[in-house]
Short mmCIF file of C-alpha atoms in Angstrom, two decimals:
data_model
loop_
_atom_site.label_atom_id
_atom_site.label_comp_id
_atom_site.label_asym_id
_atom_site.label_seq_id
_atom_site.Cartn_x
_atom_site.Cartn_y
_atom_site.Cartn_z
CA MET A 1 -17.57 40.96 -6.43
CA ASN A 2 -14.84 42.53 -7.93
CA PHE A 3 -12.98 41.26 -11.28
CA ASN A 4 -10.36 39.26 -9.32
CA ARG A 5 -12.98 37.37 -7.89
CA ILE A 6 -15.20 36.77 -10.71
CA CYS A 7 -11.73 35.21 -12.61
CA ILE A 8 -11.24 33.06 -9.42
CA VAL A 9 -14.60 31.76 -9.77
CA LEU A 10 -14.73 31.28 -13.62
CA LEU A 11 -11.64 29.26 -12.82
CA ILE A 12 -12.74 26.77 -10.35
CA VAL A 13 -16.07 26.37 -12.62
CA PHE A 14 -13.93 25.80 -15.88
CA VAL A 15 -11.52 23.29 -14.02
CA SER A 16 -14.35 21.44 -12.00
CA GLN A 17 -16.22 21.00 -15.65
CA ASN A 18 -12.81 19.53 -17.21
CA VAL A 19 -11.99 17.14 -14.37
CA TYR A 20 -15.80 16.28 -13.92
CA SER A 21 -15.60 15.12 -17.83
CA ILE A 22 -12.66 13.18 -17.76
CA GLN A 23 -12.62 9.48 -17.55
CA LYS A 24 -12.21 7.81 -14.22
CA GLU A 25 -10.90 4.39 -12.98
CA PHE A 26 -11.80 2.49 -9.97
CA ILE A 27 -9.05 -0.18 -9.03
CA GLY A 28 -9.26 -2.81 -6.83
CA LYS A 29 -6.04 -5.06 -6.13
CA ILE A 30 -4.75 -7.97 -3.54
CA GLY A 31 -1.53 -9.52 -2.99
CA THR A 32 1.52 -9.53 -0.78
CA SER A 33 4.17 -7.35 0.88
CA TYR A 34 7.50 -8.62 2.06
CA ALA A 35 9.08 -6.18 4.95
CA ASN A 36 12.77 -6.75 4.53
CA LYS A 37 13.87 -5.70 8.03
CA LEU A 38 11.25 -8.22 9.48
CA ASP A 39 11.89 -10.98 7.05
CA ASN A 40 8.46 -12.00 6.60
CA ALA A 41 5.29 -11.11 4.24
CA GLY A 42 1.82 -10.39 4.81
CA LEU A 43 -1.41 -9.38 3.11
CA ASP A 44 -1.66 -6.30 0.96
CA ILE A 45 -5.05 -4.75 -0.46
CA SER A 46 -5.23 -1.73 -2.06
CA VAL A 47 -7.77 0.80 -4.14
CA ASN A 48 -7.23 3.28 -6.54
CA TYR A 49 -9.30 6.25 -7.84
CA VAL A 50 -7.84 7.49 -11.05
CA TYR A 51 -8.07 10.25 -13.46
CA ASP A 52 -7.37 9.42 -17.18
CA PHE A 53 -5.94 12.76 -18.45
CA ASP A 54 -4.98 10.84 -21.74
CA PRO A 55 -3.92 7.43 -22.86
CA TYR A 56 -0.40 7.79 -21.84
CA PHE A 57 -0.87 9.45 -18.44
CA VAL A 58 -3.03 8.96 -15.30
CA ALA A 59 -3.13 10.08 -11.84
CA GLY A 60 -5.14 9.78 -8.84
CA PHE A 61 -5.31 8.55 -5.06
CA GLU A 62 -4.53 4.89 -3.49
CA GLY A 63 -5.56 3.60 -0.23
CA SER A 64 -3.86 0.53 1.15
CA PHE A 65 -4.08 -1.89 3.94
CA PHE A 66 -0.99 -4.05 4.68
CA TRP A 67 -1.08 -7.15 7.20
CA LEU A 68 2.04 -8.34 8.79
CA PRO A 69 1.77 -10.70 11.67
CA TRP A 70 5.30 -12.22 12.71
CA GLU A 71 6.57 -14.33 15.84
CA LYS A 72 9.48 -13.79 18.08
CA THR A 73 10.89 -16.53 19.60
CA LEU A 74 12.07 -15.72 23.59
CA GLY A 75 13.19 -18.94 24.56
CA TYR A 76 12.45 -22.36 25.42
CA ASP A 77 10.85 -24.23 28.35
CA ARG A 78 12.44 -27.50 29.22
CA THR A 79 10.27 -29.52 31.37
CA GLY A 80 11.67 -33.36 31.63
CA GLU A 81 11.75 -34.59 27.97
CA ILE A 82 9.29 -31.93 27.02
CA THR A 83 10.78 -29.07 24.88
CA LYS A 84 8.15 -26.01 24.24
CA LYS A 85 9.49 -23.10 22.52
CA ILE A 86 8.10 -19.38 23.84
CA VAL A 87 7.06 -16.72 21.47
CA ALA A 88 5.85 -13.39 21.18
CA ASN A 89 3.19 -12.68 18.75
CA SER A 90 3.30 -9.31 17.06
CA ASN A 91 0.99 -7.77 14.40
CA THR A 92 1.27 -4.82 12.01
CA TYR A 93 -1.96 -2.99 10.68
CA SER A 94 -0.48 -0.41 8.20
CA PHE A 95 -2.59 2.10 6.30
CA PRO A 96 -0.32 3.71 3.47
CA LEU A 97 -2.27 6.29 1.53
CA PHE A 98 -0.61 7.47 -1.92
CA PHE A 99 -0.89 10.24 -4.48
CA ASN A 100 0.39 8.15 -7.97
CA ALA A 101 1.00 9.45 -11.21
CA GLN A 102 1.49 6.97 -13.79
CA VAL A 103 2.77 6.82 -17.47
CA ARG A 104 1.11 3.95 -19.79
CA LEU A 105 2.25 2.67 -22.92
CA PRO A 106 -0.86 1.95 -24.83
CA PHE A 107 0.62 1.22 -28.32
CA LEU A 108 2.81 -1.81 -27.35
CA VAL A 109 -0.84 -3.63 -27.06
CA GLU A 110 -0.82 -4.36 -30.58
CA LYS A 111 2.62 -6.11 -30.30
CA ILE A 112 2.88 -7.87 -26.79
CA TYR A 113 -1.12 -7.78 -26.32
CA VAL A 114 -0.83 -6.13 -22.57
CA LYS A 115 -0.35 -2.44 -21.94
CA PRO A 116 2.88 -2.00 -19.78
CA PHE A 117 2.86 1.17 -17.14
CA PHE A 118 5.25 2.65 -14.81
CA ASN A 119 4.11 4.41 -11.41
CA ILE A 120 5.59 6.61 -8.80
CA GLY A 121 3.43 7.34 -5.35
CA ILE A 122 4.67 9.59 -2.08
CA GLY A 123 1.97 9.52 0.51
CA TYR A 124 2.17 8.77 4.28
CA THR A 125 1.35 5.93 6.60
CA GLY A 126 0.02 5.03 10.00
CA MET A 127 0.41 2.03 11.36
CA ILE A 128 -1.33 0.13 14.63
CA LEU A 129 1.50 -2.30 16.22
CA THR A 130 0.39 -5.05 18.66
CA TYR A 131 2.61 -7.12 20.64
CA ASP A 132 1.86 -9.99 23.25
CA SER A 133 4.33 -11.76 24.93
CA PRO A 134 3.26 -14.91 27.57
CA GLU A 135 4.50 -14.87 31.25
CA ILE A 136 8.20 -16.29 31.33
CA ASN A 137 9.95 -17.86 34.40
CA ASP A 138 13.52 -18.71 33.52
CA GLY A 139 14.15 -20.28 37.23
CA THR A 140 15.75 -16.96 38.64
CA ASP A 141 13.35 -14.42 37.78
CA ILE A 142 9.49 -14.26 36.49
CA TYR A 143 8.67 -11.91 33.59
CA PRO A 144 5.06 -10.95 33.51
CA GLU A 145 2.71 -11.34 30.66
CA GLU A 146 2.90 -8.29 28.43
CA SER A 147 0.52 -6.87 25.85
CA VAL A 148 1.19 -3.61 24.00
CA THR A 149 -0.56 -1.64 21.33
CA ASP A 150 1.27 1.52 19.77
CA PHE A 151 0.43 3.36 16.95
CA TYR A 152 3.45 4.80 14.22
CA HIS A 153 3.17 6.67 11.49
CA GLY A 154 5.98 8.07 8.80
CA PHE A 155 6.21 9.48 5.14
CA SER A 156 5.86 6.53 2.40
CA TRP A 157 6.59 5.83 -1.37
CA GLN A 158 6.43 3.57 -4.00
CA LEU A 159 7.87 2.60 -7.48
CA LEU A 160 6.20 0.05 -9.61
CA ALA A 161 5.90 -1.37 -12.82
CA GLY A 162 3.08 -3.61 -14.21
CA VAL A 163 0.81 -4.41 -17.04
CA ASN A 164 -3.07 -4.03 -18.00
CA PHE A 165 -4.65 -6.88 -19.82
CA LYS A 166 -8.09 -6.13 -21.75
CA PRO A 167 -10.16 -9.20 -22.43
CA ALA A 168 -11.90 -7.91 -25.29
CA PRO A 169 -12.36 -4.50 -26.99
CA SER A 170 -15.62 -3.52 -26.19
CA SER A 171 -15.22 -4.63 -22.51
CA ASN A 172 -15.51 -1.86 -19.44
CA ILE A 173 -12.84 -3.73 -17.64
CA GLU A 174 -9.16 -4.44 -17.72
CA PHE A 175 -7.14 -7.21 -15.65
CA THR A 176 -3.76 -5.59 -13.88
CA GLY A 177 -0.74 -6.81 -12.14
CA GLU A 178 1.93 -4.86 -10.71
CA PHE A 179 5.48 -5.69 -9.26
CA GLY A 180 7.70 -3.25 -7.43
CA TYR A 181 8.85 -1.57 -4.40
CA ARG A 182 7.39 0.51 -1.43
CA SER A 183 9.18 2.34 1.35
CA ILE A 184 7.28 2.35 4.51
CA ASN A 185 9.23 3.73 7.97
CA THR A 186 7.02 4.68 10.78
CA LYS A 187 8.19 5.92 13.58
CA LYS A 188 6.86 6.60 17.43
CA SER A 189 9.25 8.73 19.75
CA ASN A 190 12.70 7.24 19.41
CA GLN A 191 11.31 4.26 18.13
CA SER A 192 10.61 3.24 14.62
CA VAL A 193 9.54 -0.05 12.38
CA ASP A 194 10.49 -0.48 9.03
CA LEU A 195 7.99 -2.61 6.72
CA SER A 196 10.00 -1.40 3.66
CA GLY A 197 10.24 -4.08 0.70
CA LEU A 198 8.84 -5.83 -2.61
CA LEU A 199 5.25 -5.93 -3.25
CA LEU A 200 3.14 -7.98 -5.81
CA ARG A 201 -0.41 -7.27 -6.72
CA PHE A 202 -3.37 -8.47 -8.98
CA GLY A 203 -6.40 -7.00 -9.44
CA VAL A 204 -9.64 -5.34 -11.72
CA ILE A 205 -9.65 -1.96 -13.32
CA PHE A 206 -13.42 -0.62 -13.90
CA LYS A 207 -14.16 2.26 -16.05
CA ILE A 208 -16.71 4.84 -14.72
#
């Protein structure tokens, strides 16, 4: 083994030992996110694995699940005095993955009792879209029942701000809340679905 290889091995061992010794956090959050283009909100769940490099800066990975159902009115079926709305049902199941960098302000805890933070994340999103439409008979033409499942994907980013609250100095958990904007613009061939919008989530931080 030459000198260069020895240096590379020692560097890997040094970095691995230091990363292993850094305190880590597991964060679970649940809330809602609003898709501006679709004018609807859905369920948003995320889990984070974070490295505490120092009291002011942490970084790590986030995996999320965003479920957004919505309806599209296709028309109305009028039979006598009864009018029935004909709708198509759609669902998007999104799986955003982010690398997050977060700045925390622990010195404000003594003054305002919570620890503010600012977060920026970049990543990628895969999305499954389902579309179901009933058979439509407009009196002239008959449109058959339709059921479609497609996969979309695309680059994503997010900007968030929030606070962490520790119920007691000796506690190993903290409560967290965050609010911000997330950009999710997924594409398939020449089609795109934009799920970008505001999000609001609350959760718990576990020190590992």
